[in-house]
Short mmCIF file of C-alpha atoms in Angstrom, two decimals:
data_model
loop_
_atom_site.label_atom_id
_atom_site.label_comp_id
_atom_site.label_asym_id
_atom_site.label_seq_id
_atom_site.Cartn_x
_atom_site.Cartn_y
_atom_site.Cartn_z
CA UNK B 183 40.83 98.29 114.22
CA UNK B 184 40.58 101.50 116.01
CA UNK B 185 39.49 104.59 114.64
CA UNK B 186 42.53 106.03 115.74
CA UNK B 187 44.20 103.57 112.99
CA UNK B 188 42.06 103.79 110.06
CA UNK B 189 42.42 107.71 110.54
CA UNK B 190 46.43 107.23 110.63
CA UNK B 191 45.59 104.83 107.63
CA UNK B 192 43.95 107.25 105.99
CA UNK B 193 46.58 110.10 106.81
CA UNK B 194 49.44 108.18 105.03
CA UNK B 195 47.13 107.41 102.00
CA UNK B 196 46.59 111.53 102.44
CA UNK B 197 49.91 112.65 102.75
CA UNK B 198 51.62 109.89 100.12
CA UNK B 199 48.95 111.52 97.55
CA UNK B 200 49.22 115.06 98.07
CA UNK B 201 53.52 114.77 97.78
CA UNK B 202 53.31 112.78 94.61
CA UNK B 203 50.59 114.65 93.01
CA UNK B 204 53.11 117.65 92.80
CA UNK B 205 55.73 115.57 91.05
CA UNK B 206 53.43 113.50 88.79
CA UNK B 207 51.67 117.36 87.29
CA UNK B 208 55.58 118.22 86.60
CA UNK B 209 55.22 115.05 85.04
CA UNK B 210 53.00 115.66 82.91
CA UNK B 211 53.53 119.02 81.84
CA UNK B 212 57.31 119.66 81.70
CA UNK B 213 57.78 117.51 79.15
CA UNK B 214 55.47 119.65 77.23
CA UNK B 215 57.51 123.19 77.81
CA UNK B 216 60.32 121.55 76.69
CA UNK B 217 59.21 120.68 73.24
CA UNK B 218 57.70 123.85 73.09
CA UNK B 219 61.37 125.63 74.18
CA UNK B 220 63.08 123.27 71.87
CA UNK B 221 61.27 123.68 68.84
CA UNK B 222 61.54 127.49 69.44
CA UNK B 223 65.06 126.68 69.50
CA UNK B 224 64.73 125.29 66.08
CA UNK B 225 62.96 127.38 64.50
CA UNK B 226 64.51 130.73 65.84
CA UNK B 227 68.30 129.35 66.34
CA UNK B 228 68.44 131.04 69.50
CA UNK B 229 70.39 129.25 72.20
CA UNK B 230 68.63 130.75 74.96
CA UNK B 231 65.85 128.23 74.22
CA UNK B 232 68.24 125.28 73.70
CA UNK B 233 69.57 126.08 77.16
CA UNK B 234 65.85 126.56 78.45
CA UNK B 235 65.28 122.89 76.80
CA UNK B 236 68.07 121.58 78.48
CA UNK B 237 67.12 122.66 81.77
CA UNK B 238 63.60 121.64 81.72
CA UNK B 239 64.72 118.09 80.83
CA UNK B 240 67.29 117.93 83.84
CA UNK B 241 64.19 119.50 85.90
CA UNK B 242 61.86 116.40 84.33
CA UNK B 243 64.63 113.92 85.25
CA UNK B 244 64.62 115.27 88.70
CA UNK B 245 61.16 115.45 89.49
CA UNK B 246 60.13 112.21 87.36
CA UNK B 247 62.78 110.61 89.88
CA UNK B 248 61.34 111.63 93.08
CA UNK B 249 57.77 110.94 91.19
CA UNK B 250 58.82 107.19 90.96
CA UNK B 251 60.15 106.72 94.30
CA UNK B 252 56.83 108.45 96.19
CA UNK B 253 54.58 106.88 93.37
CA UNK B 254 56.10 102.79 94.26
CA UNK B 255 55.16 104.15 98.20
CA UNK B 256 52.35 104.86 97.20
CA UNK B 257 51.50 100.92 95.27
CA UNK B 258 52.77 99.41 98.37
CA UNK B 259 50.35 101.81 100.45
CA UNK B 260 47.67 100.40 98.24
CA UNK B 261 47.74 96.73 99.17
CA UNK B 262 49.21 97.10 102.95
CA UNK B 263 47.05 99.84 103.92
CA UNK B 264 43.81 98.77 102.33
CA UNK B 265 44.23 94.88 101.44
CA UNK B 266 40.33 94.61 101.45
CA UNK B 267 39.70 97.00 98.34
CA UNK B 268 42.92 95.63 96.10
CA UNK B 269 41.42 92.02 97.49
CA UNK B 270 38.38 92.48 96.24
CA UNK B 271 38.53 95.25 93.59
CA UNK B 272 42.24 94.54 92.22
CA UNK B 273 40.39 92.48 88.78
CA UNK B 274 37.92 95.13 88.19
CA UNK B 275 40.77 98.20 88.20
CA UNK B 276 43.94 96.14 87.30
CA UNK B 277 43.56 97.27 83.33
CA UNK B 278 43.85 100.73 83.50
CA UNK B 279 47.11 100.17 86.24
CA UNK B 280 49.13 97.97 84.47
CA UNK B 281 48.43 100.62 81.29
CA UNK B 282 50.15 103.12 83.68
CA UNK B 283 53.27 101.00 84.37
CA UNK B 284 53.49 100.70 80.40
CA UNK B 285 53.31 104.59 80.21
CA UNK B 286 55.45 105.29 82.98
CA UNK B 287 58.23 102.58 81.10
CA UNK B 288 57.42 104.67 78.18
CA UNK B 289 58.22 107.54 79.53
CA UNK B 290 61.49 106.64 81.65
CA UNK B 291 62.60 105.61 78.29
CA UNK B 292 61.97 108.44 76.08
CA UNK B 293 63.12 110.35 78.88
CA UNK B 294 66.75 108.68 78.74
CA UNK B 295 66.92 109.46 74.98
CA UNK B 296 66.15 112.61 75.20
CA UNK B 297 68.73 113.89 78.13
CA UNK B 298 71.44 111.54 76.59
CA UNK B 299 70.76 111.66 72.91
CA UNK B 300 70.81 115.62 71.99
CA UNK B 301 74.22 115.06 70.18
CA UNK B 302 73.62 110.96 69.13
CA UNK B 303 70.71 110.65 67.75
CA UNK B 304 69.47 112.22 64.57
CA UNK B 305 67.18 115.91 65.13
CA UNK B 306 64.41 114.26 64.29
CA UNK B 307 64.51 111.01 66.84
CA UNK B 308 65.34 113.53 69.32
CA UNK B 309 62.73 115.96 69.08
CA UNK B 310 60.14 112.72 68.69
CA UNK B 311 61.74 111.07 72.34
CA UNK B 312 60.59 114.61 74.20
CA UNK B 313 57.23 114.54 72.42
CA UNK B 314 57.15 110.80 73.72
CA UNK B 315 57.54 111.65 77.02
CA UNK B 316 55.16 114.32 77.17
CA UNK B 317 52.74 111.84 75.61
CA UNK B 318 53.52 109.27 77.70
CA UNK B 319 53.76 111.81 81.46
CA UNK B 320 49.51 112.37 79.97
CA UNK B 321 48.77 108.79 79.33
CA UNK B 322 50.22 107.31 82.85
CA UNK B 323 47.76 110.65 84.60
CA UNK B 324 45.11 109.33 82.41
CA UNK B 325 44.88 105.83 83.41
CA UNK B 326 45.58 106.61 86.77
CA UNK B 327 42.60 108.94 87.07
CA UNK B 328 40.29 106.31 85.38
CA UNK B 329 40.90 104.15 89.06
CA UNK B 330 40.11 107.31 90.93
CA UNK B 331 36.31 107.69 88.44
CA UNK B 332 35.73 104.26 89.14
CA UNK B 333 35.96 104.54 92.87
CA UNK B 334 33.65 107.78 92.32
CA UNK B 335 31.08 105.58 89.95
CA UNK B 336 31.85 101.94 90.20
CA UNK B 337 30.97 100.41 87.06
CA UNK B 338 31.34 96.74 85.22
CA UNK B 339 30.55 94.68 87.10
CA UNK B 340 27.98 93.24 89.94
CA UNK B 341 28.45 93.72 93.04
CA UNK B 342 27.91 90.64 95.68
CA UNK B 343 28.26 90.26 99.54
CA UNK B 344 31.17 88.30 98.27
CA UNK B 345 32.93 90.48 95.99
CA UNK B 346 32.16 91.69 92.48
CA UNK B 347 30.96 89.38 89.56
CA UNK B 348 30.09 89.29 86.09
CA UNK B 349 33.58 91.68 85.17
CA UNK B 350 33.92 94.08 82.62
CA UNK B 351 37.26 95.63 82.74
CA UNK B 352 36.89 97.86 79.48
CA UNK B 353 33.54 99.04 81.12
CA UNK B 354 34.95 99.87 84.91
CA UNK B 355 38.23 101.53 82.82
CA UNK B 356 35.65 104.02 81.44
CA UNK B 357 33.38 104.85 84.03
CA UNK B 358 30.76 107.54 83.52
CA UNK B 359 32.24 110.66 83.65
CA UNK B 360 35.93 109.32 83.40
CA UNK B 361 36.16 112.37 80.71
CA UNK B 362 35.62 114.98 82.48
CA UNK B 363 37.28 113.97 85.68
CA UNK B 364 40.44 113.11 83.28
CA UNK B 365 40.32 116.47 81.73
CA UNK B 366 39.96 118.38 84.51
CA UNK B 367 43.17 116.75 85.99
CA UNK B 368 45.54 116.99 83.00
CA UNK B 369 44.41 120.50 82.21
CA UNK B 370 45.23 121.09 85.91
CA UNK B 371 48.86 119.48 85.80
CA UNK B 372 49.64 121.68 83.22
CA UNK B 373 47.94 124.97 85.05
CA UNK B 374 49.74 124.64 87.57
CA UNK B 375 53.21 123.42 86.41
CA UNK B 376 52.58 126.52 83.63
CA UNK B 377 51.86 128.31 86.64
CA UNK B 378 55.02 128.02 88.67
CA UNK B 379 57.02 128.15 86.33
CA UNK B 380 55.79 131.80 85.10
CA UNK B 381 56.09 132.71 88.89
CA UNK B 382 59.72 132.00 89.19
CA UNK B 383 60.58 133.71 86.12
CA UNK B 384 58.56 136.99 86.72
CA UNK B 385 60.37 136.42 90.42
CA UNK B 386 63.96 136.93 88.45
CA UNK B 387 62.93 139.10 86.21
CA UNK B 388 61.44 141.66 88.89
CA UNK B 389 65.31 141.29 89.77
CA UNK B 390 67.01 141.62 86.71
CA UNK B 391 64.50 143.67 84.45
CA UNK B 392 66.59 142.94 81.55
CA UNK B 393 67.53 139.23 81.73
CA UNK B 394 67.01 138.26 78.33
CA UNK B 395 66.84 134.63 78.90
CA UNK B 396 64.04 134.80 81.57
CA UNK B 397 61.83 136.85 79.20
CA UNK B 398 62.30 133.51 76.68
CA UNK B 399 61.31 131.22 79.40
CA UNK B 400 58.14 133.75 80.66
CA UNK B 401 57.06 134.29 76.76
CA UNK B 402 56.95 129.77 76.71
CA UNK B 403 55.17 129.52 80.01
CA UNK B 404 52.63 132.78 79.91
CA UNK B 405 50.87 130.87 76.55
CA UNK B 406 50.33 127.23 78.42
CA UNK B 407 49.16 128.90 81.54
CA UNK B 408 46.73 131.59 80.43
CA UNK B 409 45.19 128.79 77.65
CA UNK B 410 44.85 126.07 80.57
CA UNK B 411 43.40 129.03 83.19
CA UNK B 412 40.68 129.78 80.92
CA UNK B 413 39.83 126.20 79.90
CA UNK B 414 39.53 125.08 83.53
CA UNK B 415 36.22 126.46 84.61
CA UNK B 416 34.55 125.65 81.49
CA UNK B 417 35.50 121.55 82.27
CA UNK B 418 34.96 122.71 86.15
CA UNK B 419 31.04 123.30 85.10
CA UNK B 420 30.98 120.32 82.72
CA UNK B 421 32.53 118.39 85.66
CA UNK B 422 30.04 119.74 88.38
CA UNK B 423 26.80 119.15 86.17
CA UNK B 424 28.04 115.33 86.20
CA UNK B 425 28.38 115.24 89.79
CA UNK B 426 25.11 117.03 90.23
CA UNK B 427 23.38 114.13 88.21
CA UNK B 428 25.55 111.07 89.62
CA UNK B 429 26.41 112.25 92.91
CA UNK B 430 24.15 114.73 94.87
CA UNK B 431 25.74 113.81 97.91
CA UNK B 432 29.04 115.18 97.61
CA UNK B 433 27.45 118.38 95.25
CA UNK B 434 25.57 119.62 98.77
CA UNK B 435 28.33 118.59 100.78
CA UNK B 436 30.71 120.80 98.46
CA UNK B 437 28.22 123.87 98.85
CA UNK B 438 27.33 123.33 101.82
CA UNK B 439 23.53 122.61 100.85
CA UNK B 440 21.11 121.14 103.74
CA UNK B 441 18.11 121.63 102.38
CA UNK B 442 16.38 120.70 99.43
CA UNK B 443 14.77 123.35 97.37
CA UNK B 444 13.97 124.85 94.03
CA UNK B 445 15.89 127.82 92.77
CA UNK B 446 18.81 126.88 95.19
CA UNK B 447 21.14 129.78 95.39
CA UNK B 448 25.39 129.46 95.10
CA UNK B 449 27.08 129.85 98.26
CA UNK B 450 30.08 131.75 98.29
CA UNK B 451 32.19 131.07 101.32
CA UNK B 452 30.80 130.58 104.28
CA UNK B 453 31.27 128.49 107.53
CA UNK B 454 29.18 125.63 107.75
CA UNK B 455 27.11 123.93 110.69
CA UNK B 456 26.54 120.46 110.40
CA UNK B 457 24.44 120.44 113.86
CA UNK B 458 22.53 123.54 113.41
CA UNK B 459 22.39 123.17 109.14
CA UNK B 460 23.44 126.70 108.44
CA UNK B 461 26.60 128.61 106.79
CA UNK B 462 27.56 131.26 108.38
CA UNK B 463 29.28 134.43 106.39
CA UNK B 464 28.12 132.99 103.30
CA UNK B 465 27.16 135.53 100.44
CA UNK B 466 24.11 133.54 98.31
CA UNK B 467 23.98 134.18 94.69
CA UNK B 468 20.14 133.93 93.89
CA UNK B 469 19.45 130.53 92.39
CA UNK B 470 23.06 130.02 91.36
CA UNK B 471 23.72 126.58 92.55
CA UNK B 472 20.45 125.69 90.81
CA UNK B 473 22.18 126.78 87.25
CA UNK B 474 25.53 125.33 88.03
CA UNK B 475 24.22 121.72 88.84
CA UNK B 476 21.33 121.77 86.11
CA UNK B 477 21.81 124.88 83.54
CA UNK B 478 18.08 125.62 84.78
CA UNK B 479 17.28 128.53 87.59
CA UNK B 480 14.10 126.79 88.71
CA UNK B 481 15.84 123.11 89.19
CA UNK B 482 15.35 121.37 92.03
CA UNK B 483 18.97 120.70 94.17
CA UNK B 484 18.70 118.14 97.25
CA UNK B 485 19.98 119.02 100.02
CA UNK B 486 22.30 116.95 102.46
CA UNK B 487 18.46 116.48 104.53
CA UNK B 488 17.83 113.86 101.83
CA UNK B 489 20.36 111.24 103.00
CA UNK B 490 21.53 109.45 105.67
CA UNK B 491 23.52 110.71 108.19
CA UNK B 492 26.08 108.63 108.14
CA UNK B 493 26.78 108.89 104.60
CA UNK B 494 27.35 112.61 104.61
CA UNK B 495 31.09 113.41 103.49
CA UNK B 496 32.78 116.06 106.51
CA UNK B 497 30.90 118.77 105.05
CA UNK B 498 33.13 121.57 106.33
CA UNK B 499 36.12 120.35 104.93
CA UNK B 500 34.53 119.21 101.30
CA UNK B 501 32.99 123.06 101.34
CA UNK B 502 36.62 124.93 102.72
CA UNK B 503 38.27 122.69 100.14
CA UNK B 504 35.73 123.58 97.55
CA UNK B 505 35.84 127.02 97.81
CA UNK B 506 39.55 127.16 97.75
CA UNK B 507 39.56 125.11 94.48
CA UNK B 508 36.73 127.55 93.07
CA UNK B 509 38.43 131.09 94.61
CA UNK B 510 42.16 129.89 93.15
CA UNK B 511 40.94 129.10 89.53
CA UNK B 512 39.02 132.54 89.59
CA UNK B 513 41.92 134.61 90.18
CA UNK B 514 44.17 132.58 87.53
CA UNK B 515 41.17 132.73 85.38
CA UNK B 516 41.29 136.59 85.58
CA UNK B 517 45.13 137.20 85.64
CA UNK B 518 44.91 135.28 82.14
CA UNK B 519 42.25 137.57 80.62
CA UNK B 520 44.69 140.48 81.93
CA UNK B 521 47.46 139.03 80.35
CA UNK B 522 45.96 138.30 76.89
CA UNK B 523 44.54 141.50 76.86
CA UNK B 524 47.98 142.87 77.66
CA UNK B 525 49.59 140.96 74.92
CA UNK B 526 46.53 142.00 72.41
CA UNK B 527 47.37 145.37 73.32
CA UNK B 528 51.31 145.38 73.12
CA UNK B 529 51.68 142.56 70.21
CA UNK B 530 54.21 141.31 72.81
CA UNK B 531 54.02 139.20 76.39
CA UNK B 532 54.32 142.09 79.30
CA UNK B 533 56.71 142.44 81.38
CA UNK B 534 55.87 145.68 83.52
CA UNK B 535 56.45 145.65 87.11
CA UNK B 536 52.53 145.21 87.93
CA UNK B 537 52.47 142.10 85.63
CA UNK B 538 55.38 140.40 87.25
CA UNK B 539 54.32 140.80 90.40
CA UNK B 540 50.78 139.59 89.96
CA UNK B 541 52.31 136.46 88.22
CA UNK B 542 54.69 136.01 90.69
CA UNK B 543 52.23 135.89 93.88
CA UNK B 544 50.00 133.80 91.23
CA UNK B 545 52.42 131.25 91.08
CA UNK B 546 51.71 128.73 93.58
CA UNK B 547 47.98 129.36 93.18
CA UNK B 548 48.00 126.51 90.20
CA UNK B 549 49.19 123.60 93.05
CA UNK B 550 46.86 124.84 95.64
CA UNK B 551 44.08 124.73 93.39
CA UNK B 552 45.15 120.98 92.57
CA UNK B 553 45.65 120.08 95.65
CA UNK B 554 41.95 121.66 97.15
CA UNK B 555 40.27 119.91 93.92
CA UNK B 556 41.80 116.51 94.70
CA UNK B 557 40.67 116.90 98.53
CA UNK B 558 37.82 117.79 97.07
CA UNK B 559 37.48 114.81 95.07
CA UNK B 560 38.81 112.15 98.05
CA UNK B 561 37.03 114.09 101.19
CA UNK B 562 33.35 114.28 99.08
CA UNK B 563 33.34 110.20 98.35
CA UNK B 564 33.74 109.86 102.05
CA UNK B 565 33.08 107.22 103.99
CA UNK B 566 33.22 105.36 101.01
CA UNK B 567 36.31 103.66 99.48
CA UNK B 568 34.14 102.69 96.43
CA UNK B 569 30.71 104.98 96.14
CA UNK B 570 27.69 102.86 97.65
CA UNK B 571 29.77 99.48 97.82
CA UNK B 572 32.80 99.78 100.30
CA UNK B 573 33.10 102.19 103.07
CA UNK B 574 37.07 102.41 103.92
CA UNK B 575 36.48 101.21 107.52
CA UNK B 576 35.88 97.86 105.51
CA UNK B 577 38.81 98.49 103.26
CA UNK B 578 41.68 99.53 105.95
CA UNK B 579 44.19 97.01 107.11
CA UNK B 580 43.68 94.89 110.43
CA UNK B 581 47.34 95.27 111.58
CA UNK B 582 47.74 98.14 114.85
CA UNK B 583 49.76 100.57 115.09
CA UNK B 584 49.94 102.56 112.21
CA UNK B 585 51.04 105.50 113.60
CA UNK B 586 54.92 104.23 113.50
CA UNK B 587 54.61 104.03 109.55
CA UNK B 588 52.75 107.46 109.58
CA UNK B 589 55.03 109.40 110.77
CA UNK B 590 58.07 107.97 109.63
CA UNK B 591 56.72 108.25 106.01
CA UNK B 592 56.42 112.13 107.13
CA UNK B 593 59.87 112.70 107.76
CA UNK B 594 61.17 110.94 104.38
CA UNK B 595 58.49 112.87 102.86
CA UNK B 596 59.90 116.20 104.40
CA UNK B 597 63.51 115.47 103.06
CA UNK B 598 63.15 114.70 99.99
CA UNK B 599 60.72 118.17 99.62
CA UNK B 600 63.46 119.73 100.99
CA UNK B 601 66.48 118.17 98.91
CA UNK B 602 64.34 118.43 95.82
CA UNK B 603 63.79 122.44 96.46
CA UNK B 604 67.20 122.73 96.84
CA UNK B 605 68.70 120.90 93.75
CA UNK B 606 65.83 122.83 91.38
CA UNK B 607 67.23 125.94 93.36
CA UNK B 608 70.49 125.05 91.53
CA UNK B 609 69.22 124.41 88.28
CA UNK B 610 67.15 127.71 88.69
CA UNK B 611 70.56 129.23 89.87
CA UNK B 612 72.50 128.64 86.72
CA UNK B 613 70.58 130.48 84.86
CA UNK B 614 70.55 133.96 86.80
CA UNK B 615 72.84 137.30 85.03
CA UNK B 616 75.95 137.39 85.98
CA UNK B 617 76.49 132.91 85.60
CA UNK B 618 78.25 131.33 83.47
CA UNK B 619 77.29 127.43 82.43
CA UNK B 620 80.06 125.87 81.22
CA UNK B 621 79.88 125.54 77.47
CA UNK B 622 77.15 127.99 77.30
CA UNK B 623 76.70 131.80 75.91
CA UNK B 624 76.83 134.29 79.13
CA UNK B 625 73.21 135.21 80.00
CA UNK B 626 72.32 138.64 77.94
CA UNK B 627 74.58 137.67 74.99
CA UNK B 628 72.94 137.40 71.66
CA UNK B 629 73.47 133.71 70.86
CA UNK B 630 72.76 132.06 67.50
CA UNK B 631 73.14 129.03 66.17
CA UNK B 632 74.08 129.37 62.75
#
């Protein structure tokens, strides 16, 4: 195996995971908009948020589809790719996978009720299916994030030149820190579905000012995003304190810390050096990284100094990645306070100019941040597969040329973004002034169900 091939390897594990992370965080958090829009619709009887229901569930069906089709890729990739780790490591992880099938069967279910059943099944059942699926979108992100805290702290079981003995699946399930690592990926499915969603309504509604549905759809999105913006950081720090105490390594490799010292300080930004063991451009934050990692100015931090070399994670790239994650979740954080403050203020959700545009620009900044925190995450474990145990040059498959799969996996990848865009563009579409739905009130009428 060349290290041209484990790096195409590890490309296509790369680029599979970063296009299905986008689908499965729809996944988990539309379903939750559109219980919130449909029991709006219930209580209010206004069919703007029946229609808004309806259209998040078509937008759930869509994206849960493409979700399945990159997420089976992405099993195959698992045991073609890297046939050593599922080999080896398959019994110790298989639990909290085959729960995921069972909530993603859950889910596909539920899912059918509720875009089929509106009219067939009783209120009741129907309003329990969406909950279902927004239940079951969580549960399948949960149990697939317990594999990914495992491979960060391998636990239950003991490890041989052989393989791993003495298995305790409940125990690897629940690694340490599978909480916070879990938490801090469903709150950040729903930031940054929340997210996009508020963008492309304050888009439209810097448009058409007075496009009464779009307000309806802002006023269920603004609450889920500004909630999830603020609770981020606070699981951020509980998240960083754990790796501070479990894994140093990838905490100086994420600031960008060579040398170990009391009092460190909190780099912000920065380019690092790995051959001279400086950051250049950085702005230091007296003894900050020393309170983040330990709630204690005078702690000690170690620096990447105390480890091997060859263990170090690409520092640049964990630190770039880091500081995106960190810089992306700040802004959001602030909109938010703006926002609430705002709606304090006004006893209603704004919709000025100024606030409309700062949501709109805001709007991606919710999948960027997941995206940096996940390379975060992957890049920081580096070179290990499994912390301390494997190292994915031992993992990656012995079959060449790997660069055929690699890029043909790119272009399918690329077309189905594309034709995915452009069918939510439609959905999006149908809902602007001036469109008519078939069935449906013309946009600006007052609609009620009586």
């Amino acid at each position: 195996m060349s290290m041209t091939d484990l790096l195409y390897a590890r490309a296509q594990m790369g680029l599979s995971l970063a296009f299905h992370i986008v689908f499965a965080a729809a996944g988990v958090a539309l379903p939750v908009l559109m219980v919130l829009s449909d029991l709006k619709h219930r209580r209010t009887g206004d069919a703007d948020y029946r229609k808004l229901s309806e259209k998040l569930a078509k937008g759930t069906a869509i994206l849960f589809a493409v979700g399945a089709v990159s997420g089976t890729v992405l099993s195959f990739e698992l045991g073609l790719l890297w046939p050593e780790f599922m080999g080896r490591y398959g019994e110790v992880i298989g639990l909290p996978f085959s729960l995921e099938g069972v909530a993603f069967f859950t889910e596909a279910i539920f899912l059918g009720i509720y875009l089929y059943g509106r009219e067939r099944v009783s209120p009741g059942l129907h309003l329990f299916s969406g909950v279902m699926v927004a239940v079951s979108g969580a549960a399948s992100a949960f149990f697939v994030t317990l594999v990914n805290t495992f491979m960060n702290n391998p636990s239950g079981f003991t490890p041989t030149p052989t393989g791993p003995t003495d298995v305790q699946p409940l125990v690897a399930m629940f690694s340490p820190g599978w909480q916070y690592q879990t938490a801090h990926v469903l709150l950040s499915c729903y930031q940054a579905s929340a997210f996009a969603m508020a963008g492309i309504h304050a888009f439209i509604l810097l448009k058409h000012p007075g496009a009464a549905f779009h307000k309806k759809a802002l006023s269920i999105a603004l609450p889920l995003a500004c909630v999830t913006a603020l609770a981020q950081p606070l699981v951020g720090d509980l998240s960083a304190k754990h790796v501070a105490r479990e894994q140093p390594v990838k905490l100086a490799a994420m600031e960008a810390h060579f040398h170990t010292e009391a009092g460190a300080p909190l780099k912000v930004g920065g380019w690092p050096d790995v051959e001279t063991r400086t950051v250049a451009g950085a702005i230091d934050i007296p003894k900050g990284l020393s309170i983040l990692g330990f709630a204690d100015p005078d702690a000690v931090v170690k620096g990447l100094e105390e480890f091997p070399r060859d263990v170090w994670p690409p520092v640049a790239k964990v630190h770039m990645a880091f500081q995106v994650m960190v810089g992306t979740g700040s802004l959001m954080a602030l909109l938010a306070l703006a926002t609430l403050w705002r709606r304090w203020r006004g006893r209603e959700w704004p919709h000025g100019k100024g606030m409309m545009r700062a949501w709109l620009w805001a709007g991606p900044l919710g999948l960027v941040a997941l995206e940096a925190g996940w390379l975060v995450t992957e890049w920081g474990r580096q070179p290990w597969i499994v912390r301390d145990v494997m190292r994915t040059g031992e993992a990656v498959t012995p079959v060449p040329h790997l660069a055929a799969p690699f890029f043909t996996f790119t272009a399918v990848y690329l077309f189905l973004g594309v034709t995915v865009l452009f069918v939510l563009w439609r959905q999006v579409a149908g809902t602007l002034p001036g469109s008519k739905t078939p069935g449906a009130p013309a946009d600006g009428e007052v609609a009620h169900v009586h």
